[in-house]
Amino acid sequence: MAEKARRRPDPVVTAARLRDICLAAGADDVGFVAVDDSRVAAELEHARAILPSARTFVAFCVRMNRDNLRSPMRSLANTEFNHADDDTNEVSRRITRALQDAGYRAVYPAPGYPMEVDRFPGRVWVIAHKVVAQAAGLGVMGIHRNVIHPKFGNFILLGTVVTDAEIDEPSASLEFNPCLECKLCVSACPVGAITDGGGFDFQACYTHNYREFMGGFTDWAETIADSADREDYRARVSTGESFSMWQSLSFKPNYKAGYCMAVCPAGEDVIGAFLDDRRGHLDEVVRPLQNKSESVYVLPGSAAEEHVTRRFPNKTPKPVGNGFGDEINALLDQIGPRPRPRDVPDRRGLR
């Protein structure tokens, strides 16, 4: 074997060839950026940690079905999220296999979970897909912190493949921001995580939307441990909440709200219906989510609790822990300080 001639990969891969590989693997769009590009400088050490010879990020997106995500019934939205997540993993695997077969080294991290959760409260994600996607020209983050593709809007999931292949022509960043700043995401968010001034309340979003992930699961498990008996547990956790946690554990974790994504009208494929009938978009997409009766998980005394009480009469704030504790929440405050509650009357006329 040592004496047998071995085929060497091409020293440089053309962007056109690699694009064809990615599209054939199932990607809906793709872009490329060198790992040592200044726009992704924060990701270089993490790319080299999983592939020491890394030269290129291959960023791609997979489209999602919009109307499933817009449904007030969370099972429809979560089924689409979870299947699109599986599709993204499959596309990552196919691209990686094609690069491997061509003689290059390549690895791919998951598009979301699983993550390196043993590192928590440090960085648990492997590669920041949004940062790479923006640099690779797949879109720009809107005020709701989702990447908006110029054609597909924010109805996409992102994937990244790290390879030692060198690309002859890296992609350029998008020259405009598709975000309309229409503030529909602000109006639909049940916890007020997206503020009018452009801020973002990380804990509010995490506590509700990710209730059945990581910290929310920890808080639920601790609630079981703290309950004196069955009756005490049922007084703390409704039967529906227990069923929902079972569903997340037996299938995949369910998001409680992706409303910011659901109502976003940006993107060439999406905006037409909004421009033709804005009232119809409000009546058929935005208001059903705003008017949905549901429990909204909030930290006690938080701006999110006040927001639900003031803005959504059909929604019930449910104060919970996020499973992190005061020390970790103080660290999370550094990502985006929690807005202070407004001093306004609640539904009962109390402050």
XYZ file of C-alpha atoms in Angstrom:
351
model
C 0.000 0.000 0.000
C 2.903 2.353 0.748
C 4.227 1.899 -2.788
C 0.824 2.284 -4.457
C 0.170 5.632 -6.115
C -2.562 7.634 -4.420
C -4.865 10.161 -6.023
C -4.419 13.654 -4.657
C -7.319 16.091 -4.507
C -7.255 19.248 -6.587
C -5.343 21.943 -4.669
C -8.194 24.408 -5.223
C -11.896 23.697 -5.694
C -13.936 26.009 -7.878
C -16.898 27.648 -6.218
C -19.075 26.517 -9.113
C -18.136 22.868 -8.579
C -18.703 23.004 -4.833
C -21.992 24.815 -5.306
C -23.183 22.026 -7.612
C -22.159 19.459 -4.995
C -24.145 21.264 -2.303
C -27.258 21.765 -4.411
C -27.166 18.115 -5.466
C -26.969 17.224 -1.756
C -30.246 19.056 -1.135
C -29.189 22.563 -0.117
C -31.457 25.355 -1.335
C -28.668 27.937 -1.356
C -24.998 27.923 -0.414
C -22.072 30.264 0.132
C -18.397 29.938 1.025
C -16.104 31.881 3.305
C -12.498 31.275 4.357
C -12.151 30.357 8.021
C -9.508 33.079 8.456
C -11.766 35.783 6.976
C -11.997 38.718 9.401
C -15.819 38.553 9.279
C -15.753 35.144 10.966
C -12.672 35.736 13.118
C -14.453 34.579 16.285
C -15.140 31.181 14.680
C -11.588 30.387 13.522
C -10.388 28.682 16.696
C -13.596 26.657 16.897
C -13.278 25.528 13.281
C -9.665 24.483 13.842
C -10.713 22.698 17.056
C -12.889 20.283 15.085
C -10.674 20.202 11.974
C -7.075 21.428 12.499
C -6.526 21.795 8.744
C -9.751 23.791 8.189
C -9.661 26.322 5.368
C -13.265 26.943 4.352
C -16.751 27.255 5.803
C -19.448 25.884 3.518
C -22.645 27.624 4.636
C -25.992 26.495 3.301
C -29.678 26.791 4.011
C -32.692 24.493 3.750
C -36.134 25.978 3.182
C -39.029 25.324 5.525
C -42.749 25.176 4.776
C -44.130 28.551 5.790
C -47.726 27.816 6.665
C -46.828 25.017 9.080
C -44.694 27.508 10.987
C -47.493 30.077 10.954
C -50.027 27.749 12.565
C -51.105 28.522 16.151
C -51.087 24.749 16.707
C -47.584 24.076 17.925
C -47.579 20.472 16.718
C -47.684 21.682 13.104
C -44.877 24.171 13.597
C -42.704 21.819 15.626
C -43.134 18.961 13.174
C -41.823 21.238 10.431
C -38.956 22.495 12.611
C -37.911 18.968 13.506
C -38.144 17.520 9.996
C -36.284 20.491 8.513
C -33.642 19.979 11.186
C -33.294 16.350 10.070
C -33.090 17.491 6.433
C -30.313 19.929 7.336
C -28.330 17.172 9.006
C -28.791 14.954 5.951
C -27.594 17.699 3.612
C -24.558 18.246 5.865
C -23.761 14.533 5.723
C -24.077 14.366 1.942
C -21.834 17.398 1.386
C -19.282 15.997 3.823
C -19.358 12.606 2.102
C -18.908 14.175 -1.348
C -15.916 16.190 -0.133
C -14.456 13.114 1.532
C -14.873 11.097 -1.674
C -13.075 13.867 -3.571
C -10.094 13.523 -1.237
C -10.748 16.378 1.179
C -11.327 16.356 4.906
C -14.649 17.721 6.130
C -16.767 17.733 9.281
C -20.176 19.138 10.156
C -21.699 20.201 13.483
C -25.408 19.834 14.145
C -27.594 22.743 12.960
C -28.987 23.047 16.503
C -29.075 20.327 19.104
C -27.147 18.209 20.048
C -24.561 20.639 21.376
C -21.592 20.482 23.748
C -23.858 21.028 26.746
C -21.257 19.794 29.225
C -19.513 23.139 28.661
C -22.478 25.132 29.974
C -22.540 27.971 31.036
C -19.756 28.463 28.503
C -20.200 28.268 24.754
C -22.218 25.137 24.005
C -22.571 25.529 20.228
C -19.752 24.314 17.981
C -19.990 26.799 15.099
C -22.129 29.967 15.066
C -24.141 29.214 11.926
C -25.703 32.684 11.702
C -22.353 34.451 11.764
C -20.975 32.204 9.026
C -24.163 32.404 6.932
C -24.092 36.200 6.932
C -20.446 36.291 5.865
C -21.190 33.734 3.136
C -23.943 35.894 1.654
C -26.960 33.801 2.662
C -28.739 36.695 4.331
C -28.692 39.223 7.146
C -30.034 38.951 10.678
C -33.229 40.921 11.162
C -34.288 42.665 14.366
C -35.745 39.327 15.483
C -32.249 37.744 15.321
C -33.200 35.298 12.565
C -31.207 35.304 9.338
C -33.382 36.563 6.479
C -32.537 35.111 3.086
C -33.186 37.569 0.225
C -35.440 35.068 -1.578
C -36.705 32.591 1.027
C -37.091 35.053 3.898
C -36.450 33.772 7.410
C -38.135 30.432 6.696
C -34.828 28.600 6.551
C -32.564 26.467 8.693
C -28.812 26.904 8.475
C -26.022 24.367 8.259
C -22.245 24.622 8.087
C -19.618 22.204 6.811
C -15.964 22.815 7.706
C -13.441 21.544 5.152
C -9.757 21.728 4.314
C -10.625 22.368 0.654
C -9.584 25.786 -0.590
C -12.172 27.652 -2.685
C -11.121 29.786 -5.635
C -13.866 32.369 -5.171
C -15.349 32.982 -1.697
C -18.858 34.437 -1.555
C -19.594 38.092 -0.897
C -21.839 39.279 1.897
C -25.306 40.482 0.961
C -25.231 44.160 0.024
C -28.604 44.980 1.586
C -30.641 43.977 4.606
C -33.904 42.200 3.678
C -35.416 43.057 7.075
C -38.334 45.458 6.605
C -38.273 46.600 10.251
C -42.064 46.289 10.081
C -42.070 45.356 13.786
C -44.549 42.507 13.284
C -42.131 40.271 15.186
C -42.211 42.783 18.035
C -46.010 42.695 18.100
C -46.240 38.892 17.990
C -43.595 37.913 20.551
C -45.526 36.736 23.624
C -42.754 37.712 26.054
C -41.684 41.021 24.505
C -38.174 39.735 23.881
C -37.713 41.989 20.829
C -37.790 45.568 22.037
C -38.793 48.632 20.050
C -35.324 50.067 20.489
C -33.615 47.078 18.905
C -32.678 45.311 22.137
C -33.202 41.634 22.825
C -34.215 40.013 26.116
C -32.408 36.693 25.914
C -33.773 35.268 29.161
C -37.369 36.084 28.224
C -37.050 34.268 24.901
C -35.180 31.341 26.388
C -37.418 30.881 29.419
C -40.576 30.536 27.319
C -39.613 29.273 23.874
C -37.086 26.740 25.178
C -39.098 25.629 28.195
C -38.564 21.967 27.325
C -34.850 22.316 26.559
C -31.887 22.421 28.947
C -32.703 24.851 31.763
C -36.465 24.461 31.474
C -36.106 20.698 31.778
C -33.843 21.205 34.796
C -36.465 23.430 36.428
C -39.181 20.817 35.727
C -37.031 18.020 37.177
C -36.347 20.112 40.276
C -40.079 20.782 40.601
C -40.616 17.028 40.748
C -37.895 16.706 43.377
C -39.383 19.529 45.447
C -42.972 18.211 45.292
C -44.153 16.538 48.478
C -46.459 14.085 46.704
C -48.590 13.548 43.590
C -51.146 16.177 44.570
C -48.438 18.738 45.235
C -46.842 18.040 41.844
C -50.180 18.382 40.058
C -50.778 21.699 41.791
C -47.457 22.937 40.382
C -47.564 21.319 36.922
C -50.723 20.816 34.878
C -51.490 17.514 33.179
C -51.057 19.201 29.792
C -47.607 20.433 30.798
C -46.616 16.929 31.893
C -47.866 15.545 28.568
C -45.945 18.206 26.674
C -42.716 17.368 28.485
C -43.308 13.673 27.772
C -43.816 14.520 24.105
C -40.541 16.437 23.999
C -38.661 13.626 25.723
C -40.144 10.881 23.561
C -39.852 12.659 20.189
C -37.884 15.905 20.092
C -37.977 19.053 22.214
C -40.847 21.309 21.225
C -40.563 25.062 20.855
C -43.267 27.042 22.627
C -43.208 29.959 20.169
C -41.587 30.694 16.843
C -43.951 33.594 16.300
C -41.250 36.076 15.296
C -40.351 33.807 12.378
C -43.972 33.000 11.553
C -45.098 36.601 11.013
C -42.020 37.875 9.141
C -43.019 39.000 5.604
C -39.482 39.618 4.296
C -37.978 37.769 1.332
C -38.803 37.736 -2.371
C -40.874 34.543 -2.138
C -42.790 35.804 0.890
C -43.356 39.519 0.574
C -45.762 39.489 -2.381
C -48.777 38.284 -0.430
C -48.023 40.809 2.322
C -47.785 43.724 -0.132
C -50.987 42.638 -1.892
C -53.035 42.274 1.285
C -51.451 43.557 4.491
C -54.705 43.355 6.410
C -55.107 39.748 5.320
C -51.603 38.991 6.622
C -52.497 40.558 9.964
C -55.825 38.757 10.202
C -54.649 35.339 9.000
C -51.117 35.133 10.379
C -50.385 37.675 13.103
C -53.602 37.947 15.124
C -54.257 34.202 15.526
C -50.878 33.958 17.251
C -51.503 37.066 19.338
C -54.968 35.863 20.370
C -54.041 32.266 21.139
C -54.901 31.191 24.686
C -51.776 29.687 26.241
C -49.492 29.692 29.238
C -46.412 31.837 28.784
C -43.396 30.952 30.903
C -41.685 33.938 32.525
C -39.175 34.679 35.234
C -40.937 36.054 38.340
C -41.095 39.840 38.403
C -39.564 40.146 34.946
C -40.425 42.516 32.128
C -41.746 39.473 30.273
C -44.306 38.801 33.011
C -45.486 42.395 32.848
C -45.557 42.275 29.030
C -47.835 39.226 28.889
C -50.185 40.745 31.451
C -50.400 44.093 29.666
C -50.454 43.018 26.019
C -52.148 39.618 25.770
C -55.431 39.143 27.682
C -55.822 35.591 26.321
C -52.404 34.478 27.548
C -51.544 33.589 31.129
C -48.076 34.326 32.492
C -46.696 31.419 34.495
C -43.712 32.355 36.679
C -41.065 29.634 36.605
C -37.342 29.222 36.999
C -35.168 28.806 33.933
C -33.005 26.223 35.660
C -29.893 28.385 35.599
C -29.724 30.019 39.010
C -28.786 33.589 39.910
C -25.074 33.262 39.096
C -25.642 32.013 35.558
C -28.500 34.448 34.951
C -26.084 37.238 35.866
C -23.782 35.949 33.116
C -26.684 35.776 30.681
C -27.550 39.376 31.503
C -24.265 40.308 29.837
C -25.644 38.968 26.517
C -28.621 41.280 26.743
C -29.703 42.933 29.999
C -33.293 42.205 30.932
C -35.561 45.250 30.482
C -37.160 46.451 33.683
C -40.936 45.946 34.068
C -43.072 48.974 33.447
C -44.840 50.498 36.434
C -48.344 50.074 35.033
C -51.561 48.544 36.403
C -52.199 44.893 35.664
C -55.576 43.417 34.679
C -56.822 43.641 38.269
C -55.889 47.318 38.613
C -52.880 46.491 40.812
C -49.319 47.660 40.333
